[in-house]
Amino acid sequence: MTSSIEEIDIDTDEGYDPNDIQEYLTATIIAQNGMTDSIKERLKSKKAISHIETDKIIKFLYKGIETIPASHQSLDSSKVWISFWIFHGLDMLDALDNYPDISKRASDYFKILQNDKLGGGFGGGNSHTSHVVSTFAATSALFTIGTEEAYNVFNREEMYKFLMRMKTSDGAFTSEDGGEYDSRTTYCAIAVASMLNILSDELIDGVVDFLVSCQTYEGGFGAFPGNEAHGGYTFCAVSALSILNSLNKVDMDSLHRWITFRQPEDGGFQGRTNKLVDTCYSYWQGAVFIIVQNYYDQLNNNNNNNNNNNNNNNQKLLFDQTKLLDYTIRCCQQHDKIFSGFSDHPTRNKDFYHTCYSLSGISLAQHNDIPNIITTMNSNTQEQTVPPITINSDTFSIDPKSKIVEPIHPIYNIKISKCEKALKHFYSLNKIN
Ligand SMILES: CC(C)=CCC/C(C)=C/CC/C(C)=C/COP(=O)(O)OP(=O)(O)O
Ligand SMILES: [Zn+2]
């Protein structure tokens, strides 16, 4: 096999065999071959454990509540995100609620981050101006804390004014006053408004058209019309369209095809064509698979004139759940004597972001029937119905003693029980518009 791009002499065709596709080596293909090799190596090494090191992960996350490593200094504007990654990671392992004083400490801190006398919304760090993406992280963190004290932090009237101020004339939302806008900022605004029961006709005017225009010829969605399809932005566009009940406007077959090709034989998900698998996409792309599945399920139910949301019990998901668990748990769990957590790739260090989204992806892959949650917990009613969610039995073939991570809502990435409780709370309050 040719080992570098330079060795291919295209002009003379020397050494070029059109039947051997391995000859077409590019920088990204070489990187992918390296990734496949590092996965194979990892699977042979003692580091490849097949159970989730629950206690050590909890220790890693607890430590993060008290001390942020000096190396995270540059992430000052992401304090709100670091809080969410840690809280949600712990919550999925059922280790958040008993942490001493967590509700009061988090609520007091998030009150400081909320700019309710300065135009609404939340900043990402102390004294930061409001940002739509930080506001989504703050909302998710407080939903994850899940107490009345946490819910009472929100100033919904000011939040509504903030989101209305962020609206653009083409149906998107800017990140902040004078900031950029894309499918990500638009999802964050729509998700927050639907979570807090402040979604009005005026707020959503034009949003569906903007999001639909971000779908590319590949089938996935980009940040902006004409941008390359990417898993993060596809999650954002498809989730927001699902909240707005408008997935019928999407070229769903093309999206389905695109997302199916995002799980190469490495087992994990890649964010875009020809790029490396990475554990954060276990959630971003995993959730897209589930939203697509829920869309087809609903379509089939409607075609069958059947009003039950779904009749298939123990319905498997549209991706290879075992392979995703294998990549995430065995290849990317980085453990030492005391701590454990997840990295993006087999040869890298653990961090809070990948620990949160790896556990979120594991949660999706360990459960079947999760698509039904989207239909029954649709954030526009106080009547939340939690459907039966079955455990994917393949998870036990990887390790019979597997820890089952708590099931999450695929669109909001909040533990189901916390999501149900918060939505009931906010949908019992007056709608603001
Ligand atoms: C709700 C919310 C804030 C969602 C954000 C979702 C989002 C845009 C995630 C993608 C972030 C990410 C890892 C980009 C990597 O691009 P890269 O070019 O470094 O990596 P690649 O090679 O995997 O594409
Ligand atoms: Zn990543």
CSV table of C-alpha atoms and ligand atoms in Angstrom, one decimal:
chain,number,residue,atom,x,y,z
A,1,MET,CA,0.0,0.0,0.0
A,2,THR,CA,1.3,3.5,-0.8
A,3,SER,CA,2.2,5.2,2.4
A,4,SER,CA,2.0,8.9,1.6
A,5,ILE,CA,0.4,11.4,-0.8
A,6,GLU,CA,3.7,12.3,-2.4
A,7,GLU,CA,4.3,8.7,-3.6
A,8,ILE,CA,1.3,8.9,-5.9
A,9,ASP,CA,2.5,10.2,-9.3
A,10,ILE,CA,-0.7,11.3,-10.9
A,11,ASP,CA,0.9,12.9,-14.0
A,12,THR,CA,2.7,9.8,-15.2
A,13,ASP,CA,0.2,7.3,-13.7
A,14,GLU,CA,3.3,5.4,-12.6
A,15,GLY,CA,2.4,2.9,-9.9
A,16,TYR,CA,-1.3,3.9,-10.2
A,17,ASP,CA,-3.9,1.1,-10.3
A,18,PRO,CA,-7.4,2.5,-10.8
A,19,ASN,CA,-8.8,-0.7,-9.3
A,20,ASP,CA,-6.9,-0.3,-6.1
A,21,ILE,CA,-8.8,2.4,-4.1
A,22,GLN,CA,-6.2,2.2,-1.4
A,23,GLU,CA,-3.9,4.2,-3.8
A,24,TYR,CA,-6.0,7.3,-3.3
A,25,LEU,CA,-4.4,8.4,0.0
A,26,THR,CA,-5.2,11.8,1.4
A,27,ALA,CA,-4.1,13.3,4.7
A,28,THR,CA,-7.5,12.4,6.3
A,29,ILE,CA,-7.3,8.8,5.0
A,30,ILE,CA,-3.9,8.4,6.5
A,31,ALA,CA,-5.2,9.9,9.8
A,32,GLN,CA,-8.1,7.4,9.7
A,33,ASN,CA,-5.8,4.5,9.1
A,34,GLY,CA,-3.9,5.6,12.2
A,35,MET,CA,-7.1,5.8,14.2
A,36,THR,CA,-8.1,2.2,13.1
A,37,ASP,CA,-4.6,1.0,14.1
A,38,SER,CA,-4.8,2.7,17.5
A,39,ILE,CA,-8.2,1.1,18.1
A,40,LYS,CA,-6.9,-2.3,17.3
A,41,GLU,CA,-3.9,-1.7,19.5
A,42,ARG,CA,-6.0,-0.5,22.4
A,43,LEU,CA,-8.3,-3.5,22.2
A,44,LYS,CA,-5.3,-5.8,22.6
A,45,SER,CA,-4.0,-3.8,25.6
A,46,LYS,CA,-4.8,-4.1,29.3
A,47,LYS,CA,-6.3,-0.6,29.3
A,48,ALA,CA,-9.3,-1.9,27.3
A,49,ILE,CA,-11.7,-2.5,30.1
A,50,SER,CA,-15.3,-3.4,29.1
A,51,HIS,CA,-17.1,-2.1,32.2
A,52,ILE,CA,-17.8,1.5,33.2
A,53,GLU,CA,-15.5,2.6,36.0
A,54,THR,CA,-18.4,4.3,37.8
A,55,ASP,CA,-16.7,5.0,41.2
A,56,LYS,CA,-13.6,6.4,39.6
A,57,ILE,CA,-15.6,8.6,37.1
A,58,ILE,CA,-17.6,10.0,40.0
A,59,LYS,CA,-14.3,10.8,41.8
A,60,PHE,CA,-13.0,12.6,38.7
A,61,LEU,CA,-16.2,14.6,38.4
A,62,TYR,CA,-16.6,15.4,42.1
A,63,LYS,CA,-13.0,16.8,42.1
A,64,GLY,CA,-14.1,19.0,39.2
A,65,ILE,CA,-16.9,20.6,41.3
A,66,GLU,CA,-14.3,21.8,43.8
A,67,THR,CA,-11.2,22.5,41.7
A,68,ILE,CA,-10.9,23.3,38.1
A,69,PRO,CA,-7.4,22.4,36.9
A,70,ALA,CA,-5.1,25.4,36.0
A,71,SER,CA,-5.0,24.1,32.4
A,72,HIS,CA,-8.6,25.1,32.1
A,73,GLN,CA,-7.9,28.8,32.7
A,74,SER,CA,-8.6,29.8,29.1
A,75,LEU,CA,-12.1,28.3,29.6
A,76,ASP,CA,-13.3,31.1,31.9
A,77,SER,CA,-16.2,31.8,29.6
A,78,SER,CA,-17.2,28.2,29.6
A,79,LYS,CA,-17.6,27.8,33.4
A,80,VAL,CA,-21.3,27.4,32.8
A,81,TRP,CA,-20.6,24.5,30.4
A,82,ILE,CA,-18.1,22.9,32.7
A,83,SER,CA,-20.8,23.0,35.4
A,84,PHE,CA,-23.3,21.3,33.1
A,85,TRP,CA,-20.8,18.6,31.9
A,86,ILE,CA,-20.0,17.7,35.5
A,87,PHE,CA,-23.5,17.8,36.9
A,88,HIS,CA,-25.0,15.8,34.0
A,89,GLY,CA,-22.2,13.3,34.1
A,90,LEU,CA,-22.8,12.7,37.7
A,91,ASP,CA,-26.6,12.7,37.3
A,92,MET,CA,-26.4,9.9,34.6
A,93,LEU,CA,-24.5,7.9,37.2
A,94,ASP,CA,-27.0,8.8,39.9
A,95,ALA,CA,-24.4,10.6,41.9
A,96,LEU,CA,-25.5,14.3,41.8
A,97,ASP,CA,-28.4,14.8,44.1
A,98,ASN,CA,-26.6,13.7,47.3
A,99,TYR,CA,-23.6,15.9,46.8
A,100,PRO,CA,-23.5,18.3,49.8
A,101,ASP,CA,-25.4,21.5,49.3
A,102,ILE,CA,-25.3,21.2,45.5
A,103,SER,CA,-28.7,22.8,44.9
A,104,LYS,CA,-27.9,25.9,46.9
A,105,ARG,CA,-24.4,26.2,45.7
A,106,ALA,CA,-25.4,25.9,42.0
A,107,SER,CA,-28.5,28.1,42.3
A,108,ASP,CA,-26.5,30.9,44.0
A,109,TYR,CA,-23.8,30.7,41.4
A,110,PHE,CA,-26.2,30.7,38.4
A,111,LYS,CA,-28.0,33.7,39.9
A,112,ILE,CA,-24.7,35.5,39.5
A,113,LEU,CA,-24.3,34.4,35.9
A,114,GLN,CA,-27.9,35.5,35.0
A,115,ASN,CA,-28.1,39.1,33.7
A,116,ASP,CA,-31.7,39.6,34.6
A,117,LYS,CA,-31.2,43.3,35.2
A,118,LEU,CA,-29.0,43.7,32.1
A,119,GLY,CA,-31.2,42.4,29.3
A,120,GLY,CA,-31.8,38.8,30.4
A,121,GLY,CA,-30.1,35.5,29.6
A,122,PHE,CA,-26.9,34.0,31.2
A,123,GLY,CA,-23.2,34.7,30.6
A,124,GLY,CA,-20.7,32.0,30.4
A,125,GLY,CA,-18.6,33.2,33.4
A,126,ASN,CA,-18.6,35.8,36.2
A,127,SER,CA,-19.5,39.3,34.9
A,128,HIS,CA,-19.8,38.0,31.3
A,129,THR,CA,-22.5,39.5,29.0
A,130,SER,CA,-25.3,37.1,28.0
A,131,HIS,CA,-24.8,34.6,25.3
A,132,VAL,CA,-27.4,32.2,23.8
A,133,VAL,CA,-25.2,29.2,24.0
A,134,SER,CA,-24.2,29.9,27.6
A,135,THR,CA,-27.9,30.4,28.3
A,136,PHE,CA,-28.7,27.0,27.0
A,137,ALA,CA,-25.9,25.5,29.1
A,138,ALA,CA,-27.2,27.3,32.2
A,139,THR,CA,-30.8,26.1,31.6
A,140,SER,CA,-29.6,22.5,31.1
A,141,ALA,CA,-27.5,22.7,34.3
A,142,LEU,CA,-30.4,24.0,36.4
A,143,PHE,CA,-32.8,21.4,35.0
A,144,THR,CA,-30.2,18.8,35.9
A,145,ILE,CA,-30.0,20.1,39.5
A,146,GLY,CA,-33.8,19.7,39.4
A,147,THR,CA,-35.0,21.5,42.5
A,148,GLU,CA,-37.6,24.3,43.0
A,149,GLU,CA,-34.6,26.4,44.2
A,150,ALA,CA,-32.9,25.8,40.9
A,151,TYR,CA,-36.1,26.5,38.9
A,152,ASN,CA,-36.6,29.7,40.8
A,153,VAL,CA,-33.4,31.2,39.5
A,154,PHE,CA,-34.9,31.8,36.0
A,155,ASN,CA,-36.3,35.2,35.2
A,156,ARG,CA,-38.6,34.0,32.3
A,157,GLU,CA,-39.9,37.5,31.4
A,158,GLU,CA,-36.4,38.8,30.9
A,159,MET,CA,-35.3,35.6,29.1
A,160,TYR,CA,-38.1,36.0,26.6
A,161,LYS,CA,-37.1,39.6,25.9
A,162,PHE,CA,-33.5,38.5,25.6
A,163,LEU,CA,-34.3,35.8,23.0
A,164,MET,CA,-36.6,38.1,21.1
A,165,ARG,CA,-33.7,40.6,20.9
A,166,MET,CA,-31.4,37.9,19.5
A,167,LYS,CA,-33.8,37.2,16.6
A,168,THR,CA,-32.5,37.9,13.1
A,169,SER,CA,-34.6,38.9,10.1
A,170,ASP,CA,-33.8,35.5,8.4
A,171,GLY,CA,-35.3,33.4,11.2
A,172,ALA,CA,-32.2,32.6,13.2
A,173,PHE,CA,-30.9,33.8,16.6
A,174,THR,CA,-27.5,35.6,17.2
A,175,SER,CA,-25.3,34.3,19.9
A,176,GLU,CA,-25.2,37.7,21.6
A,177,ASP,CA,-25.7,41.4,20.8
A,178,GLY,CA,-23.9,41.9,17.5
A,179,GLY,CA,-22.7,38.2,17.4
A,180,GLU,CA,-22.7,35.5,14.8
A,181,TYR,CA,-25.6,33.2,14.1
A,182,ASP,CA,-26.0,29.6,12.9
A,183,SER,CA,-28.0,26.4,13.4
A,184,ARG,CA,-26.3,26.0,16.8
A,185,THR,CA,-27.3,29.3,18.3
A,186,THR,CA,-30.8,28.8,16.8
A,187,TYR,CA,-31.2,25.4,18.5
A,188,CYS,CA,-30.0,26.9,21.8
A,189,ALA,CA,-32.7,29.6,21.7
A,190,ILE,CA,-35.5,27.2,20.6
A,191,ALA,CA,-34.5,24.6,23.2
A,192,VAL,CA,-34.4,27.2,26.0
A,193,ALA,CA,-37.7,28.7,25.0
A,194,SER,CA,-39.4,25.2,24.8
A,195,MET,CA,-37.9,24.1,28.2
A,196,LEU,CA,-39.1,27.3,30.0
A,197,ASN,CA,-42.5,27.5,28.3
A,198,ILE,CA,-41.8,30.8,26.5
A,199,LEU,CA,-42.1,29.6,22.9
A,200,SER,CA,-44.4,32.0,21.1
A,201,ASP,CA,-45.5,32.3,17.4
A,202,GLU,CA,-43.5,35.5,17.2
A,203,LEU,CA,-40.4,33.9,18.6
A,204,ILE,CA,-40.5,31.0,16.1
A,205,ASP,CA,-41.4,33.0,13.0
A,206,GLY,CA,-39.1,32.1,10.1
A,207,VAL,CA,-37.0,29.6,12.2
A,208,VAL,CA,-38.1,26.5,10.3
A,209,ASP,CA,-37.2,28.0,7.0
A,210,PHE,CA,-33.7,29.0,8.2
A,211,LEU,CA,-33.0,25.6,9.7
A,212,VAL,CA,-34.3,23.7,6.6
A,213,SER,CA,-32.0,25.8,4.4
A,214,CYS,CA,-29.0,24.5,6.4
A,215,GLN,CA,-29.4,20.9,5.0
A,216,THR,CA,-26.7,20.2,2.4
A,217,TYR,CA,-26.5,18.0,-0.7
A,218,GLU,CA,-25.0,15.3,1.5
A,219,GLY,CA,-28.1,15.0,3.7
A,220,GLY,CA,-26.6,16.4,7.0
A,221,PHE,CA,-26.9,20.0,8.1
A,222,GLY,CA,-24.2,22.7,8.3
A,223,ALA,CA,-23.9,25.7,10.6
A,224,PHE,CA,-25.3,28.0,7.9
A,225,PRO,CA,-26.8,27.5,4.4
A,226,GLY,CA,-24.0,26.3,2.1
A,227,ASN,CA,-21.7,25.1,4.9
A,228,GLU,CA,-20.4,21.5,5.2
A,229,ALA,CA,-22.6,19.0,6.9
A,230,HIS,CA,-21.4,18.3,10.4
A,231,GLY,CA,-22.7,16.2,13.3
A,232,GLY,CA,-22.9,19.0,15.8
A,233,TYR,CA,-24.9,21.3,13.6
A,234,THR,CA,-27.0,18.4,12.3
A,235,PHE,CA,-28.0,17.6,15.9
A,236,CYS,CA,-28.9,21.3,16.4
A,237,ALA,CA,-31.0,21.7,13.2
A,238,VAL,CA,-32.8,18.4,13.5
A,239,SER,CA,-33.5,18.7,17.2
A,240,ALA,CA,-34.9,22.2,16.9
A,241,LEU,CA,-37.0,21.1,13.9
A,242,SER,CA,-38.3,18.2,16.0
A,243,ILE,CA,-39.2,20.6,18.8
A,244,LEU,CA,-41.1,22.7,16.2
A,245,ASN,CA,-42.8,19.6,14.8
A,246,SER,CA,-41.4,20.4,11.3
A,247,LEU,CA,-39.3,17.5,10.3
A,248,ASN,CA,-41.7,16.9,7.4
A,249,LYS,CA,-39.9,19.8,5.7
A,250,VAL,CA,-36.6,18.0,5.7
A,251,ASP,CA,-35.2,15.6,3.0
A,252,MET,CA,-35.4,12.8,5.5
A,253,ASP,CA,-34.2,9.9,3.3
A,254,SER,CA,-31.1,11.9,2.5
A,255,LEU,CA,-30.5,12.7,6.2
A,256,HIS,CA,-31.0,9.0,7.0
A,257,ARG,CA,-28.5,8.0,4.4
A,258,TRP,CA,-25.9,10.6,5.6
A,259,ILE,CA,-26.3,9.7,9.3
A,260,THR,CA,-26.0,5.9,8.5
A,261,PHE,CA,-22.6,6.5,6.9
A,262,ARG,CA,-21.3,8.3,10.0
A,263,GLN,CA,-20.6,5.0,11.8
A,264,PRO,CA,-17.6,3.5,10.1
A,265,GLU,CA,-16.2,0.1,11.1
A,266,ASP,CA,-14.2,1.8,13.9
A,267,GLY,CA,-17.6,1.6,15.8
A,268,GLY,CA,-17.7,5.2,17.0
A,269,PHE,CA,-19.4,8.0,15.1
A,270,GLN,CA,-17.5,10.6,13.0
A,271,GLY,CA,-18.7,14.2,12.8
A,272,ARG,CA,-18.4,14.5,9.0
A,273,THR,CA,-17.4,12.6,5.9
A,274,ASN,CA,-13.9,11.4,5.9
A,275,LYS,CA,-13.0,12.5,9.4
A,276,LEU,CA,-12.1,10.7,12.6
A,277,VAL,CA,-14.5,9.0,15.0
A,278,ASP,CA,-14.8,10.9,18.3
A,279,THR,CA,-16.7,10.0,21.5
A,280,CYS,CA,-18.6,13.3,21.7
A,281,TYR,CA,-20.4,12.3,18.5
A,282,SER,CA,-21.7,9.2,20.5
A,283,TYR,CA,-24.2,11.8,21.7
A,284,TRP,CA,-24.5,14.4,18.9
A,285,GLN,CA,-24.9,11.8,16.1
A,286,GLY,CA,-26.6,9.2,18.4
A,287,ALA,CA,-29.4,11.6,19.1
A,288,VAL,CA,-29.8,12.3,15.4
A,289,PHE,CA,-30.3,8.6,14.7
A,290,ILE,CA,-33.0,8.5,17.4
A,291,ILE,CA,-34.8,11.6,16.1
A,292,VAL,CA,-34.8,10.1,12.5
A,293,GLN,CA,-36.2,6.8,13.9
A,294,ASN,CA,-38.9,8.6,15.8
A,295,TYR,CA,-39.9,10.5,12.6
A,296,TYR,CA,-40.3,7.3,10.6
A,297,ASP,CA,-42.1,5.6,13.5
A,298,GLN,CA,-44.6,8.4,13.7
A,299,LEU,CA,-45.0,8.3,9.9
A,300,ASN,CA,-45.7,4.6,10.0
A,301,ASN,CA,-48.1,5.0,12.8
A,302,ASN,CA,-50.0,7.7,10.9
A,303,ASN,CA,-50.0,5.6,7.7
A,304,ASN,CA,-51.4,2.6,9.7
A,305,ASN,CA,-54.0,5.0,11.1
A,306,ASN,CA,-52.9,4.0,14.5
A,307,ASN,CA,-52.8,6.6,17.2
A,308,ASN,CA,-50.6,4.6,19.6
A,309,ASN,CA,-47.2,6.2,19.6
A,310,ASN,CA,-45.4,3.0,19.0
A,311,ASN,CA,-46.2,-0.7,19.2
A,312,ASN,CA,-42.8,-2.2,18.9
A,313,ASN,CA,-41.6,-3.2,22.3
A,314,ASN,CA,-37.8,-3.4,22.8
A,315,GLN,CA,-37.3,-1.6,19.6
A,316,LYS,CA,-33.6,-1.5,18.6
A,317,LEU,CA,-32.0,1.7,17.3
A,318,LEU,CA,-30.8,2.5,13.8
A,319,PHE,CA,-27.1,2.2,14.5
A,320,ASP,CA,-24.9,-0.5,15.8
A,321,GLN,CA,-25.3,-0.1,19.5
A,322,THR,CA,-22.8,-2.7,20.5
A,323,LYS,CA,-20.0,-1.2,18.3
A,324,LEU,CA,-20.6,2.3,19.7
A,325,LEU,CA,-20.4,0.9,23.3
A,326,ASP,CA,-17.3,-0.9,22.4
A,327,TYR,CA,-15.5,2.2,21.0
A,328,THR,CA,-16.7,4.4,23.8
A,329,ILE,CA,-16.2,2.2,26.8
A,330,ARG,CA,-13.3,0.0,25.8
A,331,CYS,CA,-11.2,2.3,23.6
A,332,CYS,CA,-11.7,5.7,25.2
A,333,GLN,CA,-12.1,5.2,28.9
A,334,GLN,CA,-8.9,6.5,30.5
A,335,HIS,CA,-8.4,5.2,34.0
A,336,ASP,CA,-5.7,5.2,36.5
A,337,LYS,CA,-5.6,4.0,40.2
A,338,ILE,CA,-7.9,6.8,41.4
A,339,PHE,CA,-9.8,8.4,38.5
A,340,SER,CA,-11.5,7.6,35.3
A,341,GLY,CA,-13.2,9.5,32.5
A,342,PHE,CA,-13.5,9.6,28.7
A,343,SER,CA,-11.3,11.0,26.0
A,344,ASP,CA,-12.2,11.7,22.3
A,345,HIS,CA,-9.7,9.1,20.9
A,346,PRO,CA,-8.0,6.0,22.3
A,347,THR,CA,-4.6,7.7,22.7
A,348,ARG,CA,-5.7,11.0,24.4
A,349,ASN,CA,-6.4,12.2,27.9
A,350,LYS,CA,-9.8,12.3,29.6
A,351,ASP,CA,-11.7,15.6,29.9
A,352,PHE,CA,-15.1,16.7,31.3
A,353,TYR,CA,-16.6,17.4,27.9
A,354,HIS,CA,-15.9,14.0,26.5
A,355,THR,CA,-16.9,12.3,29.8
A,356,CYS,CA,-20.3,14.0,29.7
A,357,TYR,CA,-21.0,13.3,26.0
A,358,SER,CA,-19.6,9.7,26.2
A,359,LEU,CA,-21.9,8.9,29.0
A,360,SER,CA,-24.8,10.5,27.1
A,361,GLY,CA,-24.0,8.4,24.1
A,362,ILE,CA,-23.6,5.3,26.2
A,363,SER,CA,-27.0,6.0,27.7
A,364,LEU,CA,-28.6,6.2,24.3
A,365,ALA,CA,-26.9,2.9,23.1
A,366,GLN,CA,-27.8,1.0,26.3
A,367,HIS,CA,-31.5,1.6,25.9
A,368,ASN,CA,-34.0,0.7,23.2
A,369,ASP,CA,-37.4,2.4,22.7
A,370,ILE,CA,-35.8,5.8,23.4
A,371,PRO,CA,-37.3,7.3,20.2
A,372,ASN,CA,-40.7,7.2,21.8
A,373,ILE,CA,-39.6,9.7,24.4
A,374,ILE,CA,-39.7,12.4,21.7
A,375,THR,CA,-43.4,11.8,21.0
A,376,THR,CA,-44.5,11.5,24.6
A,377,MET,CA,-42.4,14.2,26.3
A,378,ASN,CA,-42.8,16.9,23.7
A,379,SER,CA,-42.5,20.0,26.0
A,380,ASN,CA,-45.7,21.6,25.0
A,381,THR,CA,-47.9,20.2,27.7
A,382,GLN,CA,-47.8,19.7,31.5
A,383,GLU,CA,-48.9,16.1,30.9
A,384,GLN,CA,-45.6,14.4,30.5
A,385,THR,CA,-45.8,10.6,29.9
A,386,VAL,CA,-42.7,8.6,30.3
A,387,PRO,CA,-42.9,5.6,27.9
A,388,PRO,CA,-41.4,2.3,28.9
A,389,ILE,CA,-37.7,2.2,28.1
A,390,THR,CA,-36.1,-1.2,27.8
A,391,ILE,CA,-32.4,-2.0,28.4
A,392,ASN,CA,-30.6,-3.1,25.3
A,393,SER,CA,-29.5,-6.6,26.2
A,394,ASP,CA,-26.5,-6.5,23.9
A,395,THR,CA,-24.9,-4.2,26.5
A,396,PHE,CA,-24.5,-7.3,28.7
A,397,SER,CA,-22.7,-9.2,26.0
A,398,ILE,CA,-19.9,-6.6,26.3
A,399,ASP,CA,-19.8,-7.0,30.1
A,400,PRO,CA,-22.4,-9.0,32.1
A,401,LYS,CA,-21.8,-6.6,35.0
A,402,SER,CA,-22.4,-3.5,32.9
A,403,LYS,CA,-23.4,-0.4,34.7
A,404,ILE,CA,-26.6,0.9,33.1
A,405,VAL,CA,-26.4,4.7,32.6
A,406,GLU,CA,-29.7,6.5,33.4
A,407,PRO,CA,-31.8,7.1,30.2
A,408,ILE,CA,-31.7,10.6,28.9
A,409,HIS,CA,-34.0,12.8,26.7
A,410,PRO,CA,-32.2,12.7,23.2
A,411,ILE,CA,-33.1,16.3,22.3
A,412,TYR,CA,-32.4,18.1,25.6
A,413,ASN,CA,-29.7,15.7,27.0
A,414,ILE,CA,-31.2,15.8,30.5
A,415,LYS,CA,-31.9,12.6,32.5
A,416,ILE,CA,-35.5,11.6,31.8
A,417,SER,CA,-36.8,11.9,35.4
A,418,LYS,CA,-35.3,15.4,35.7
A,419,CYS,CA,-36.7,16.4,32.3
A,420,GLU,CA,-40.1,15.2,33.2
A,421,LYS,CA,-40.1,17.1,36.6
A,422,ALA,CA,-38.8,20.4,35.1
A,423,LEU,CA,-41.3,20.4,32.2
A,424,LYS,CA,-44.2,19.7,34.5
A,425,HIS,CA,-43.0,22.6,36.6
A,426,PHE,CA,-42.6,25.1,33.8
A,427,TYR,CA,-45.7,24.0,31.9
A,428,SER,CA,-47.8,24.7,35.1
A,429,LEU,CA,-46.7,28.3,34.9
A,430,ASN,CA,-48.3,31.0,32.7
A,431,LYS,CA,-47.0,31.0,29.1
A,432,ILE,CA,-45.0,34.2,28.4
A,433,ASN,CA,-45.2,35.8,25.0
B,1,LIG,C1,-25.9,22.6,21.7
B,1,LIG,C2,-24.6,22.9,21.2
B,1,LIG,C3,-23.8,24.0,21.8
B,1,LIG,C4,-24.1,22.2,20.2
B,1,LIG,C5,-22.9,22.3,19.5
B,1,LIG,C6,-22.7,21.1,18.7
B,1,LIG,C7,-21.4,21.2,17.9
B,1,LIG,C8,-21.3,22.2,16.9
B,1,LIG,C9,-20.5,20.3,18.1
B,1,LIG,C10,-19.3,20.1,17.3
B,1,LIG,C11,-18.2,20.6,18.1
B,1,LIG,C12,-16.9,19.9,17.6
B,1,LIG,C13,-16.3,18.8,18.3
B,1,LIG,C14,-16.4,20.4,16.5
B,1,LIG,C15,-15.1,19.8,16.0
B,1,LIG,O1,-14.9,20.2,14.7
B,1,LIG,P1,-13.5,19.7,14.2
B,1,LIG,O2,-13.3,20.2,12.8
B,1,LIG,O3,-12.4,20.0,15.2
B,1,LIG,O4,-13.7,18.1,14.3
B,1,LIG,P2,-14.2,17.0,13.2
B,1,LIG,O5,-12.9,16.6,12.5
B,1,LIG,O6,-14.7,15.9,14.1
B,1,LIG,O7,-15.2,17.7,12.3
B,2,ZN,ZN,-15.0,15.4,20.5
